[in-house]
Amino acid sequence: MLDSQEWYQNATLAIDVVSIGGAGAAGLMTIRGIKLLNVQGITVREALNGLNRQQRKRLSKEIARSNAPGISNTMIKFFERAGQIEKRWSNQAIRTTTLRQLKDAIGAGLTFAGSALGGSIRSIAVAVVAEE
């Protein structure tokens, strides 16, 4: 009965679009995090198991650079001394962030799959095929 009502269809479409947007943002953040690890030559498994002190310091600098593109080494040192950015992330913080990003990636994949099976992405794909 609800499926035939227009307000319900519009509300379902709006919720689906919002969830796809959130999944896209989560996916982009996951890709960004994995790229940061790869730039430093660190695998996801190593990040979950723990890094040595030098790797954590290099990763912390890379994170600071990605958050503020074009920042100089002098400014990074200044912000580290001022306590505004982390000098060296802890293994626990790196592990927690990596796990959260993996969970977000799985959730984003499930969101896209669910939308492809019966939501907005399916409607968009049908519309694109119909126009050609």
Coordinates of N, CA and C in Angstrom, one line a residue:
M1 N 0.8 -1.2 0.0 CA 0.0 0.0 0.0 C 0.9 1.3 0.0
L2 N 1.9 1.3 0.9 CA 2.8 2.4 0.9 C 3.6 2.6 -0.4
D3 N 4.0 1.5 -1.0 CA 4.8 1.6 -2.2 C 4.1 2.4 -3.3
S4 N 2.8 2.4 -3.3 CA 2.0 3.0 -4.4 C 1.8 4.5 -4.1
Q5 N 2.1 5.0 -2.9 CA 1.9 6.4 -2.6 C 3.1 7.2 -3.0
E6 N 2.8 8.4 -3.6 CA 3.9 9.2 -4.2 C 4.8 9.8 -3.1
W7 N 4.3 10.2 -2.0 CA 5.1 10.8 -0.9 C 6.1 9.8 -0.4
Y8 N 5.7 8.5 -0.3 CA 6.6 7.4 0.2 C 7.7 7.2 -0.8
Q9 N 7.4 7.2 -2.1 CA 8.4 7.0 -3.1 C 9.4 8.1 -3.1
N10 N 8.9 9.3 -3.0 CA 9.8 10.5 -2.9 C 10.7 10.4 -1.7
A11 N 10.2 10.1 -0.5 CA 11.0 10.0 0.7 C 12.0 8.9 0.6
T12 N 11.6 7.7 0.0 CA 12.6 6.6 -0.2 C 13.7 7.0 -1.1
L13 N 13.4 7.8 -2.2 CA 14.4 8.2 -3.1 C 15.3 9.2 -2.4
A14 N 14.8 10.1 -1.6 CA 15.6 11.1 -0.9 C 16.6 10.4 0.1
I15 N 16.1 9.4 0.8 CA 16.9 8.7 1.8 C 18.0 7.9 1.0
D16 N 17.7 7.3 -0.1 CA 18.6 6.6 -0.9 C 19.7 7.5 -1.4
V17 N 19.4 8.6 -1.9 CA 20.3 9.6 -2.4 C 21.3 10.1 -1.3
V18 N 20.7 10.3 -0.1 CA 21.6 10.8 1.0 C 22.5 9.7 1.4
S19 N 22.0 8.4 1.4 CA 22.9 7.3 1.8 C 24.0 7.1 0.8
I20 N 23.7 7.2 -0.5 CA 24.7 7.1 -1.5 C 25.8 8.2 -1.4
G21 N 25.3 9.4 -1.1 CA 26.3 10.5 -0.9 C 27.2 10.2 0.3
G22 N 26.7 9.7 1.4 CA 27.5 9.4 2.5 C 28.4 8.2 2.2
A23 N 28.0 7.3 1.5 CA 28.8 6.1 1.1 C 30.0 6.6 0.2
G24 N 29.6 7.5 -0.7 CA 30.7 8.1 -1.6 C 31.7 8.8 -0.8
A25 N 31.3 9.6 0.1 CA 32.3 10.4 1.0 C 33.1 9.4 1.8
A26 N 32.5 8.4 2.3 CA 33.3 7.4 3.1 C 34.3 6.6 2.2
G27 N 33.8 6.3 1.0 CA 34.7 5.6 0.1 C 35.9 6.5 -0.3
L28 N 35.7 7.8 -0.5 CA 36.8 8.7 -0.8 C 37.8 8.8 0.3
M29 N 37.3 8.9 1.5 CA 38.2 9.0 2.7 C 39.0 7.7 2.9
T30 N 38.4 6.6 2.6 CA 39.1 5.3 2.6 C 40.2 5.3 1.6
I31 N 39.9 5.7 0.4 CA 40.9 5.7 -0.7 C 42.1 6.7 -0.3
R32 N 41.7 7.8 0.3 CA 42.7 8.8 0.7 C 43.6 8.2 1.8
G33 N 43.0 7.5 2.7 CA 43.8 6.9 3.8 C 44.7 5.8 3.3
I34 N 44.3 5.0 2.4 CA 45.1 3.9 1.8 C 46.2 4.5 1.0
K35 N 45.9 5.6 0.3 CA 47.0 6.3 -0.5 C 48.1 6.8 0.4
L36 N 47.7 7.4 1.5 CA 48.7 7.9 2.5 C 49.6 6.8 3.0
L37 N 49.0 5.6 3.3 CA 49.8 4.5 3.7 C 50.7 4.0 2.6
N38 N 50.2 3.9 1.4 CA 51.0 3.4 0.2 C 52.1 4.4 -0.1
V39 N 51.9 5.7 0.1 CA 53.0 6.6 -0.2 C 54.2 6.4 0.7
Q40 N 53.9 6.0 2.0 CA 55.0 5.7 2.9 C 55.5 4.2 2.8
G41 N 54.9 3.4 1.9 CA 55.3 2.1 1.7 C 54.8 1.1 2.8
I42 N 53.6 1.5 3.4 CA 53.1 0.7 4.5 C 51.8 0.0 4.0
T43 N 51.7 -1.3 4.2 CA 50.5 -2.0 3.8 C 49.5 -1.8 4.9
V44 N 48.2 -2.2 4.6 CA 47.1 -2.1 5.6 C 47.4 -3.1 6.7
R45 N 47.9 -4.2 6.4 CA 48.2 -5.2 7.4 C 49.3 -4.7 8.4
E46 N 50.3 -4.1 7.9 CA 51.4 -3.5 8.7 C 50.8 -2.4 9.7
A47 N 49.9 -1.6 9.1 CA 49.2 -0.5 9.9 C 48.4 -1.1 11.0
L48 N 47.7 -2.3 10.7 CA 46.9 -2.9 11.8 C 47.8 -3.6 12.8
N49 N 49.0 -4.1 12.4 CA 49.8 -4.8 13.3 C 50.7 -3.9 14.2
G50 N 51.0 -2.7 13.7 CA 51.8 -1.7 14.4 C 53.0 -1.3 13.6
L51 N 53.3 0.0 13.7 CA 54.5 0.5 13.0 C 55.6 0.9 14.0
N52 N 56.8 1.0 13.5 CA 57.9 1.5 14.4 C 57.8 3.0 14.5
R53 N 58.6 3.6 15.3 CA 58.6 5.0 15.6 C 58.8 5.9 14.4
Q54 N 59.8 5.5 13.6 CA 60.1 6.3 12.4 C 59.0 6.3 11.4
Q55 N 58.4 5.1 11.2 CA 57.2 5.0 10.3 C 56.1 5.9 10.8
R56 N 55.8 5.8 12.1 CA 54.7 6.6 12.6 C 55.0 8.1 12.4
K57 N 56.2 8.6 12.6 CA 56.6 10.0 12.4 C 56.4 10.4 11.0
R58 N 56.9 9.6 10.1 CA 56.8 9.9 8.6 C 55.3 9.9 8.2
L59 N 54.5 9.0 8.7 CA 53.1 9.0 8.4 C 52.4 10.2 9.0
S60 N 52.8 10.6 10.2 CA 52.2 11.8 10.8 C 52.5 13.0 10.0
K61 N 53.7 13.1 9.5 CA 54.0 14.3 8.6 C 53.2 14.2 7.3
E62 N 53.1 13.1 6.7 CA 52.3 12.9 5.5 C 50.9 13.3 5.7
I63 N 50.3 12.9 6.9 CA 48.9 13.3 7.2 C 48.8 14.8 7.3
A64 N 49.8 15.5 8.0 CA 49.8 16.9 8.1 C 49.8 17.6 6.7
R65 N 50.7 17.0 5.8 CA 50.8 17.6 4.5 C 49.5 17.4 3.7
S66 N 48.8 16.3 3.9 CA 47.6 16.1 3.1 C 46.5 17.0 3.6
N67 N 46.5 17.3 4.9 CA 45.5 18.2 5.5 C 45.7 19.6 5.1
A68 N 47.0 20.0 4.9 CA 47.3 21.4 4.6 C 48.3 21.4 3.4
P69 N 47.9 21.2 2.2 CA 48.8 21.2 1.0 C 49.6 22.4 0.9
G70 N 50.9 22.2 0.6 CA 51.8 23.4 0.5 C 52.4 23.8 1.8
I71 N 52.2 23.1 2.9 CA 52.8 23.5 4.1 C 54.3 23.2 4.1
S72 N 55.1 24.1 4.7 CA 56.5 23.9 4.7 C 56.9 23.1 5.9
N73 N 58.1 22.5 5.8 CA 58.7 21.8 7.0 C 58.8 22.6 8.2
T74 N 59.1 23.9 8.0 CA 59.2 24.8 9.2 C 57.9 25.0 9.9
M75 N 56.8 25.1 9.1 CA 55.5 25.3 9.7 C 55.0 24.0 10.3
I76 N 55.4 22.8 9.8 CA 55.0 21.6 10.4 C 55.7 21.5 11.8
K77 N 57.0 21.8 11.8 CA 57.7 21.8 13.1 C 57.1 22.8 14.1
F78 N 56.7 24.0 13.6 CA 56.1 25.0 14.5 C 54.8 24.5 15.1
F79 N 54.0 23.9 14.2 CA 52.7 23.4 14.7 C 52.9 22.2 15.6
E80 N 53.9 21.3 15.4 CA 54.2 20.2 16.3 C 54.6 20.7 17.7
R81 N 55.4 21.7 17.7 CA 55.9 22.3 19.0 C 54.7 23.0 19.7
A82 N 53.8 23.6 18.9 CA 52.7 24.3 19.5 C 51.6 23.3 20.0
G83 N 51.7 22.0 19.6 CA 50.8 21.0 20.0 C 49.5 21.0 19.1
Q84 N 49.6 21.7 18.0 CA 48.4 21.8 17.1 C 48.2 20.6 16.2
I85 N 49.4 19.9 15.9 CA 49.3 18.7 15.1 C 50.1 17.6 15.9
E86 N 49.8 16.4 15.6 CA 50.5 15.3 16.3 C 51.9 15.1 15.7
K87 N 52.9 15.0 16.6 CA 54.3 14.8 16.2 C 54.4 13.3 15.7
R88 N 53.8 12.5 16.4 CA 53.8 11.0 16.1 C 52.5 10.4 16.5
W89 N 51.8 9.8 15.6 CA 50.5 9.2 16.0 C 50.9 7.9 16.7
S90 N 50.0 7.5 17.6 CA 50.2 6.2 18.3 C 49.8 5.0 17.4
N91 N 50.3 3.9 17.7 CA 49.9 2.7 17.0 C 48.4 2.4 17.2
Q92 N 47.9 2.7 18.4 CA 46.5 2.5 18.6 C 45.6 3.4 17.7
A93 N 46.0 4.7 17.6 CA 45.3 5.6 16.8 C 45.3 5.2 15.3
I94 N 46.5 4.8 14.9 CA 46.6 4.4 13.5 C 45.7 3.1 13.2
R95 N 45.8 2.2 14.1 CA 45.0 0.9 14.0 C 43.5 1.2 14.0
T96 N 43.1 2.1 15.0 CA 41.7 2.4 15.1 C 41.2 3.1 13.8
T97 N 42.0 4.1 13.3 CA 41.6 4.8 12.1 C 41.5 3.9 10.9
T98 N 42.5 3.0 10.8 CA 42.5 2.0 9.6 C 41.3 1.1 9.7
L99 N 41.0 0.6 10.9 CA 39.8 -0.3 11.0 C 38.5 0.4 10.7
R100 N 38.4 1.7 11.1 CA 37.2 2.5 10.8 C 37.1 2.7 9.3
Q101 N 38.2 2.9 8.7 CA 38.1 3.2 7.2 C 37.8 1.9 6.5
L102 N 38.3 0.7 7.0 CA 37.9 -0.5 6.4 C 36.4 -0.8 6.5
K103 N 35.9 -0.5 7.7 CA 34.4 -0.7 8.0 C 33.6 0.2 7.1
D104 N 34.1 1.5 7.0 CA 33.4 2.4 6.1 C 33.4 1.9 4.7
A105 N 34.5 1.4 4.2 CA 34.5 0.9 2.8 C 33.6 -0.3 2.6
I106 N 33.5 -1.2 3.6 CA 32.5 -2.3 3.5 C 31.1 -1.7 3.5
G107 N 30.8 -0.8 4.4 CA 29.5 -0.2 4.4 C 29.1 0.5 3.1
A108 N 30.1 1.2 2.6 CA 29.9 1.9 1.3 C 29.6 0.9 0.2
G109 N 30.3 -0.2 0.2 CA 30.1 -1.2 -0.8 C 28.7 -1.8 -0.7
L110 N 28.3 -2.0 0.5 CA 26.9 -2.6 0.8 C 25.8 -1.6 0.4
T111 N 26.1 -0.3 0.6 CA 25.1 0.8 0.3 C 25.0 0.8 -1.2
F112 N 26.1 0.8 -2.0 CA 26.0 0.9 -3.4 C 25.3 -0.4 -4.0
A113 N 25.6 -1.5 -3.4 CA 25.0 -2.8 -3.8 C 23.5 -2.8 -3.6
G114 N 23.1 -2.3 -2.4 CA 21.7 -2.2 -2.1 C 20.9 -1.3 -3.0
S115 N 21.6 -0.1 -3.3 CA 21.0 0.8 -4.2 C 20.9 0.3 -5.6
A116 N 21.9 -0.4 -6.0 CA 22.0 -1.0 -7.4 C 20.9 -2.1 -7.5
L117 N 20.5 -2.8 -6.5 CA 19.5 -3.8 -6.6 C 18.1 -3.3 -6.6
G118 N 17.9 -2.2 -5.9 CA 16.5 -1.7 -5.9 C 16.3 -0.2 -5.6
G119 N 17.4 0.5 -5.6 CA 17.3 1.9 -5.3 C 17.5 2.9 -6.4
S120 N 18.1 4.0 -6.1 CA 18.4 5.1 -7.1 C 19.3 4.7 -8.2
I121 N 20.4 4.0 -7.8 CA 21.4 3.7 -8.9 C 20.7 2.8 -9.9
R122 N 19.8 1.9 -9.5 CA 19.1 1.1 -10.5 C 18.3 1.9 -11.4
S123 N 17.6 2.9 -10.8 CA 16.7 3.8 -11.6 C 17.6 4.6 -12.6
I124 N 18.7 5.1 -12.1 CA 19.6 5.9 -13.0 C 20.1 5.0 -14.1
A125 N 20.5 3.8 -13.8 CA 21.1 2.9 -14.8 C 20.0 2.6 -15.9
V126 N 18.8 2.4 -15.5 CA 17.7 2.1 -16.4 C 17.4 3.3 -17.3
A127 N 17.5 4.5 -16.7 CA 17.2 5.8 -17.4 C 18.3 6.0 -18.5
V128 N 19.6 5.7 -18.1 CA 20.7 5.9 -19.1 C 20.5 4.9 -20.2
V129 N 20.2 3.7 -19.9 CA 20.1 2.7 -21.0 C 18.9 3.1 -21.9
A130 N 17.8 3.6 -21.3 CA 16.6 3.9 -22.1 C 16.8 5.1 -23.0
E131 N 17.7 6.0 -22.6 CA 17.9 7.2 -23.5 C 18.7 6.9 -24.7
E132 N 19.6 5.9 -24.6 CA 20.4 5.5 -25.8 C 19.7 4.8 -26.8

